[in-house]
Tab-separated table of C-alpha atoms in Angstrom:
chain	number	residue	atom	x	y	z
A	1	MET	CA	-41.099	-59.674	7.063
A	2	THR	CA	-43.730	-59.341	9.805
A	3	ILE	CA	-46.060	-56.371	9.659
A	4	GLU	CA	-48.658	-55.280	12.216
A	5	ASN	CA	-51.985	-53.779	11.203
A	6	LEU	CA	-52.688	-50.673	13.303
A	7	SER	CA	-55.975	-49.519	11.767
A	8	SER	CA	-58.415	-50.230	8.949
A	9	ASN	CA	-61.059	-47.901	7.522
A	10	LYS	CA	-63.360	-48.581	4.596
A	11	SER	CA	-63.352	-45.705	2.104
A	12	PHE	CA	-65.082	-45.403	-1.271
A	13	GLY	CA	-65.426	-49.164	-1.531
A	14	GLY	CA	-61.758	-49.776	-0.761
A	15	TRP	CA	-59.677	-49.846	2.411
A	16	HIS	CA	-57.292	-47.445	4.070
A	17	LYS	CA	-54.937	-49.394	6.324
A	18	GLN	CA	-52.047	-48.374	8.540
A	19	TYR	CA	-49.187	-50.741	9.378
A	20	ARG	CA	-46.029	-50.955	11.451
A	21	HIS	CA	-43.025	-53.050	10.465
A	22	ARG	CA	-39.367	-53.462	11.296
A	23	SER	CA	-37.121	-51.756	8.762
A	24	GLU	CA	-33.722	-53.330	8.264
A	25	VAL	CA	-32.612	-50.373	6.156
A	26	LEU	CA	-33.523	-47.786	8.794
A	27	ASN	CA	-32.737	-49.951	11.813
A	28	CYS	CA	-36.004	-49.099	13.565
A	29	ASP	CA	-39.741	-49.702	13.461
A	30	MET	CA	-41.532	-47.804	10.698
A	31	ARG	CA	-45.125	-46.967	9.937
A	32	PHE	CA	-46.825	-46.595	6.572
A	33	ALA	CA	-50.344	-46.282	5.216
A	34	ILE	CA	-51.871	-47.882	2.150
A	35	TYR	CA	-55.161	-47.314	0.350
A	36	LEU	CA	-56.341	-50.354	-1.600
A	37	PRO	CA	-59.088	-49.482	-4.114
A	38	PRO	CA	-62.099	-51.766	-4.593
A	39	GLN	CA	-60.468	-53.215	-7.730
A	40	ALA	CA	-57.898	-54.907	-5.453
A	41	ALA	CA	-60.569	-57.067	-3.842
A	42	GLY	CA	-60.083	-60.732	-4.619
A	43	GLY	CA	-56.364	-60.345	-5.145
A	44	GLN	CA	-56.331	-58.479	-8.453
A	45	LYS	CA	-53.062	-56.533	-8.560
A	46	VAL	CA	-53.312	-52.778	-9.043
A	47	PRO	CA	-50.597	-50.180	-9.807
A	48	ALA	CA	-49.471	-47.880	-7.023
A	49	LEU	CA	-48.708	-44.233	-6.456
A	50	TYR	CA	-46.171	-43.662	-3.690
A	51	TRP	CA	-46.649	-40.370	-1.844
A	52	LEU	CA	-43.852	-38.624	0.087
A	53	SER	CA	-44.881	-35.963	2.601
A	54	GLY	CA	-43.074	-32.862	3.796
A	55	LEU	CA	-41.367	-31.525	6.909
A	56	THR	CA	-43.008	-32.434	10.255
A	57	CYS	CA	-45.504	-34.760	8.525
A	58	THR	CA	-46.200	-38.477	8.923
A	59	ASP	CA	-48.065	-41.007	6.788
A	60	GLU	CA	-51.322	-39.571	8.137
A	61	ASN	CA	-51.220	-36.069	6.634
A	62	PHE	CA	-51.803	-37.061	3.031
A	63	MET	CA	-54.248	-39.872	3.732
A	64	GLN	CA	-56.425	-37.736	5.999
A	65	LYS	CA	-56.231	-34.322	4.325
A	66	ALA	CA	-55.691	-34.707	0.569
A	67	GLY	CA	-59.009	-36.366	-0.264
A	68	ALA	CA	-57.331	-38.660	-2.780
A	69	GLN	CA	-59.222	-41.886	-2.038
A	70	GLN	CA	-62.292	-41.180	-4.152
A	71	MET	CA	-60.309	-40.636	-7.340
A	72	ALA	CA	-57.978	-43.541	-6.528
A	73	ALA	CA	-61.032	-45.781	-6.134
A	74	GLN	CA	-62.430	-44.681	-9.499
A	75	LEU	CA	-59.100	-45.233	-11.241
A	76	GLY	CA	-58.149	-48.491	-9.514
A	77	MET	CA	-54.930	-47.107	-8.071
A	78	ALA	CA	-53.309	-48.001	-4.747
A	79	LEU	CA	-51.841	-45.191	-2.638
A	80	VAL	CA	-48.826	-45.826	-0.407
A	81	ALA	CA	-47.647	-43.222	2.107
A	82	PRO	CA	-44.535	-43.851	4.213
A	83	ASP	CA	-43.473	-41.784	7.192
A	84	THR	CA	-41.046	-38.931	6.516
A	85	SER	CA	-38.141	-40.234	8.601
A	86	PRO	CA	-37.042	-42.955	11.003
A	87	ARG	CA	-38.404	-42.514	14.523
A	88	GLY	CA	-37.899	-43.871	18.014
A	89	GLU	CA	-36.105	-43.228	21.287
A	90	THR	CA	-32.780	-44.497	19.914
A	91	VAL	CA	-33.032	-42.522	16.646
A	92	ALA	CA	-30.986	-39.326	16.415
A	93	ASP	CA	-33.046	-36.149	16.528
A	94	ASP	CA	-32.737	-32.371	16.689
A	95	GLU	CA	-34.767	-29.719	18.480
A	96	ALA	CA	-35.477	-27.894	15.210
A	97	TYR	CA	-38.391	-28.951	13.004
A	98	ASP	CA	-36.272	-29.053	9.851
A	99	LEU	CA	-33.700	-31.637	10.957
A	100	GLY	CA	-34.004	-35.085	12.490
A	101	GLN	CA	-37.242	-36.965	13.073
A	102	GLY	CA	-39.893	-35.718	10.678
A	103	ALA	CA	-37.222	-34.273	8.387
A	104	GLY	CA	-35.391	-37.178	6.750
A	105	PHE	CA	-35.148	-35.399	3.359
A	106	TYR	CA	-35.212	-38.778	1.548
A	107	VAL	CA	-31.406	-39.084	1.442
A	108	ASN	CA	-28.978	-41.763	2.599
A	109	ALA	CA	-27.090	-40.087	5.431
A	110	THR	CA	-23.337	-40.642	5.531
A	111	GLN	CA	-22.517	-38.636	8.657
A	112	ALA	CA	-22.772	-39.684	12.316
A	113	PRO	CA	-25.059	-39.887	14.182
A	114	TRP	CA	-27.551	-39.761	11.316
A	115	ASN	CA	-26.078	-42.578	9.211
A	116	ARG	CA	-27.213	-45.257	11.680
A	117	HIS	CA	-30.874	-44.724	10.768
A	118	TYR	CA	-31.417	-42.032	8.146
A	119	ARG	CA	-31.480	-43.913	4.849
A	120	MET	CA	-34.887	-42.871	3.568
A	121	TYR	CA	-33.741	-42.938	-0.064
A	122	ASP	CA	-33.081	-46.687	0.064
A	123	TYR	CA	-36.181	-47.297	2.149
A	124	VAL	CA	-38.531	-45.635	-0.344
A	125	LEU	CA	-36.742	-46.968	-3.417
A	126	ASP	CA	-36.330	-50.613	-2.395
A	127	GLU	CA	-37.442	-51.836	1.011
A	128	LEU	CA	-40.941	-50.394	1.193
A	129	PRO	CA	-42.011	-51.351	-2.371
A	130	HIS	CA	-40.646	-54.868	-1.847
A	131	LEU	CA	-42.722	-55.197	1.313
A	132	VAL	CA	-45.873	-53.713	-0.210
A	133	GLU	CA	-45.674	-55.804	-3.372
A	134	SER	CA	-45.034	-59.022	-1.453
A	135	VAL	CA	-47.911	-58.590	1.016
A	136	PHE	CA	-50.660	-56.728	-0.851
A	137	PRO	CA	-52.267	-57.075	-4.303
A	138	VAL	CA	-50.063	-54.278	-5.642
A	139	ALA	CA	-48.221	-54.536	-8.944
A	140	THR	CA	-44.630	-53.551	-9.646
A	141	VAL	CA	-45.968	-50.737	-11.853
A	142	ARG	CA	-45.284	-47.563	-9.840
A	143	SER	CA	-45.407	-43.795	-9.941
A	144	ILE	CA	-44.289	-41.366	-7.258
A	145	ALA	CA	-45.414	-37.974	-5.952
A	146	GLY	CA	-44.913	-35.700	-2.985
A	147	HIS	CA	-45.195	-32.307	-1.326
A	148	SER	CA	-42.455	-29.833	-0.325
A	149	MET	CA	-39.612	-31.950	1.141
A	150	GLY	CA	-41.521	-34.936	-0.242
A	151	GLY	CA	-41.786	-33.285	-3.639
A	152	HIS	CA	-38.009	-32.989	-3.591
A	153	GLY	CA	-37.763	-36.669	-2.646
A	154	ALA	CA	-40.180	-37.842	-5.321
A	155	LEU	CA	-38.429	-35.925	-8.088
A	156	VAL	CA	-34.972	-37.080	-6.990
A	157	LEU	CA	-36.030	-40.728	-6.831
A	158	ALA	CA	-37.662	-40.584	-10.262
A	159	LEU	CA	-34.805	-38.703	-11.904
A	160	ARG	CA	-32.194	-41.102	-10.523
A	161	ASN	CA	-34.265	-44.236	-11.184
A	162	PRO	CA	-36.285	-43.659	-14.372
A	163	GLN	CA	-36.674	-47.388	-14.886
A	164	ARG	CA	-38.534	-47.734	-11.583
A	165	TYR	CA	-41.252	-45.097	-12.021
A	166	ARG	CA	-43.713	-44.450	-14.839
A	167	SER	CA	-44.323	-40.798	-13.854
A	168	VAL	CA	-43.614	-38.261	-11.121
A	169	SER	CA	-45.459	-35.255	-9.724
A	170	ALA	CA	-44.969	-32.768	-6.928
A	171	PHE	CA	-46.681	-29.954	-5.094
A	172	SER	CA	-44.430	-27.074	-4.007
A	173	PRO	CA	-41.195	-29.095	-4.132
A	174	ILE	CA	-37.890	-27.922	-2.690
A	175	ALA	CA	-36.509	-27.682	-6.204
A	176	ASN	CA	-32.919	-26.568	-5.612
A	177	PRO	CA	-31.951	-27.660	-2.070
A	178	VAL	CA	-28.226	-27.002	-2.491
A	179	ASN	CA	-29.145	-23.304	-2.717
A	180	CYS	CA	-31.810	-22.899	-0.027
A	181	PRO	CA	-31.662	-22.772	3.794
A	182	TRP	CA	-33.635	-25.990	4.375
A	183	GLY	CA	-31.471	-27.972	1.982
A	184	LYS	CA	-28.145	-26.542	3.103
A	185	LYS	CA	-28.893	-27.312	6.750
A	186	ALA	CA	-30.102	-30.857	6.124
A	187	PHE	CA	-27.451	-31.788	3.569
A	188	ALA	CA	-24.603	-30.472	5.723
A	189	ALA	CA	-25.827	-32.578	8.652
A	190	TYR	CA	-26.703	-35.750	6.755
A	191	LEU	CA	-24.085	-35.681	3.964
A	192	GLY	CA	-21.220	-33.592	5.323
A	193	GLU	CA	-19.619	-30.333	4.263
A	194	ASP	CA	-18.465	-31.513	0.808
A	195	THR	CA	-21.093	-29.854	-1.363
A	196	ALA	CA	-20.150	-32.069	-4.311
A	197	GLU	CA	-21.917	-34.877	-2.456
A	198	TRP	CA	-25.103	-32.835	-2.284
A	199	ALA	CA	-25.650	-32.698	-6.056
A	200	GLN	CA	-26.963	-36.283	-6.211
A	201	TYR	CA	-30.017	-35.131	-4.240
A	202	ASP	CA	-30.733	-31.834	-6.019
A	203	THR	CA	-33.682	-31.990	-8.405
A	204	SER	CA	-32.645	-29.050	-10.559
A	205	LEU	CA	-29.099	-30.325	-11.034
A	206	LEU	CA	-30.346	-33.836	-11.821
A	207	MET	CA	-32.938	-32.596	-14.314
A	208	ARG	CA	-30.409	-30.381	-16.068
A	209	ASP	CA	-28.172	-33.400	-16.734
A	210	ALA	CA	-30.882	-36.042	-17.246
A	211	ASP	CA	-30.596	-38.437	-20.178
A	212	ASP	CA	-33.646	-40.604	-19.494
A	213	ARG	CA	-37.113	-39.138	-19.136
A	214	VAL	CA	-39.916	-39.620	-16.621
A	215	PRO	CA	-42.990	-37.466	-17.349
A	216	ALA	CA	-43.200	-34.825	-14.618
A	217	LEU	CA	-45.961	-32.547	-13.330
A	218	VAL	CA	-45.311	-29.839	-10.726
A	219	ASP	CA	-47.855	-27.477	-9.188
A	220	GLN	CA	-46.741	-24.379	-7.286
A	221	GLY	CA	-48.910	-21.897	-5.390
A	222	GLU	CA	-48.063	-18.246	-5.978
A	223	ALA	CA	-49.077	-17.295	-2.404
A	224	ASP	CA	-46.711	-19.850	-0.860
A	225	ASN	CA	-44.762	-18.287	2.031
A	226	PHE	CA	-41.733	-20.436	1.169
A	227	LEU	CA	-41.737	-19.748	-2.568
A	228	VAL	CA	-38.799	-17.362	-2.912
A	229	GLU	CA	-36.408	-18.428	-0.159
A	230	GLN	CA	-36.900	-22.210	-0.020
A	231	LEU	CA	-38.650	-23.662	-3.074
A	232	LYS	CA	-37.105	-21.924	-6.107
A	233	PRO	CA	-39.241	-23.373	-8.932
A	234	GLU	CA	-37.457	-21.091	-11.400
A	235	ALA	CA	-34.347	-23.263	-11.015
A	236	LEU	CA	-36.374	-26.309	-12.003
A	237	GLU	CA	-37.854	-24.513	-14.999
A	238	ALA	CA	-34.380	-23.483	-16.153
A	239	ALA	CA	-33.086	-27.036	-15.772
A	240	ALA	CA	-35.974	-28.462	-17.790
A	241	ALA	CA	-35.404	-25.914	-20.532
A	242	ALA	CA	-31.680	-26.723	-20.655
A	243	SER	CA	-32.234	-30.461	-21.070
A	244	ASP	CA	-35.563	-30.328	-22.914
A	245	TYR	CA	-37.082	-32.329	-20.068
A	246	PRO	CA	-40.833	-33.194	-20.234
A	247	LEU	CA	-41.777	-31.055	-17.234
A	248	GLN	CA	-45.144	-29.381	-16.891
A	249	LEU	CA	-44.843	-26.726	-14.156
A	250	ARG	CA	-48.057	-24.906	-13.340
A	251	ARG	CA	-48.325	-21.807	-11.134
A	252	HIS	CA	-51.576	-21.094	-9.293
A	253	GLU	CA	-52.521	-17.627	-8.118
A	254	GLY	CA	-53.662	-17.341	-4.502
A	255	TYR	CA	-52.726	-20.879	-3.392
A	256	ASP	CA	-50.365	-21.425	-0.462
A	257	HIS	CA	-48.265	-24.313	0.910
A	258	SER	CA	-51.100	-26.104	2.686
A	259	TYR	CA	-53.157	-29.224	2.076
A	260	TYR	CA	-55.971	-26.985	0.851
A	261	PHE	CA	-53.765	-26.495	-2.205
A	262	ILE	CA	-53.028	-30.203	-2.517
A	263	ALA	CA	-56.692	-31.180	-2.141
A	264	SER	CA	-57.618	-28.707	-4.885
A	265	PHE	CA	-55.481	-30.421	-7.520
A	266	ILE	CA	-54.814	-33.954	-6.290
A	267	GLY	CA	-57.441	-35.362	-8.636
A	268	GLU	CA	-55.603	-33.928	-11.630
A	269	HIS	CA	-52.365	-35.459	-10.363
A	270	LEU	CA	-53.922	-38.909	-10.005
A	271	ARG	CA	-55.354	-38.699	-13.520
A	272	PHE	CA	-51.905	-37.611	-14.788
A	273	HIS	CA	-50.327	-40.707	-13.239
A	274	ALA	CA	-53.146	-42.971	-14.392
A	275	LYS	CA	-52.199	-42.312	-18.035
A	276	TYR	CA	-48.725	-43.734	-17.450
A	277	LEU	CA	-49.790	-46.521	-15.116
A	278	GLY	CA	-52.013	-48.006	-17.801
A	279	LEU	CA	-55.328	-47.182	-16.125
């Protein structure tokens, strides 16, 4: 697979690089960013944390705003940040910010016109890691994390594929999308009106019925404008209690939905993942 380097920036002894490649899964060109810590110099393979961003974001939000590179460099951890949806002139879109380009919700769409491109679940699970691990000095040892819509995606991917990820974490995830406006709108468009099909992408429902375990850390700001209507962390807490799932959910007074919140605790998240990645 041919990839095109778009930018390179040295950071804390390692390199942040942005690439474009053709995605066969999404049927369009895609962009992603990768941070390779100094330990990857000379070809030594390092474990990776995959980061999924939220609504309206791209690969750039996390890499530019979270301040994660310094800790990743100290730990010897690669960071991989895909875009949040397929993009391009031929890719279906919507005028609203919470559907279409920038709002892929990390599902495999089954409904037209979305099903021609919107298969972010398969892209993040299979195609992107295969590309990254075949081109860069990145090991097959992976963890996954995300924010908001990306927190939903990270938790769903880990819960459905516990053999693929050592650990999972999220900031302000959409924890029960089948019961919130964002999730209902996106799932109806991408998956159809049969709500039984939605359950496979609902974190709380998956955690309630989980047999296998992936250690999970979730941080939620108490001043988050979306807390009550959209995020519903109480549903995730109830699911973890019902299945005795190893979830650590922390609430933080005064913090909102922004990257100021993420930057405040991203170091703790990287150290959490480092324990399970063998660092």
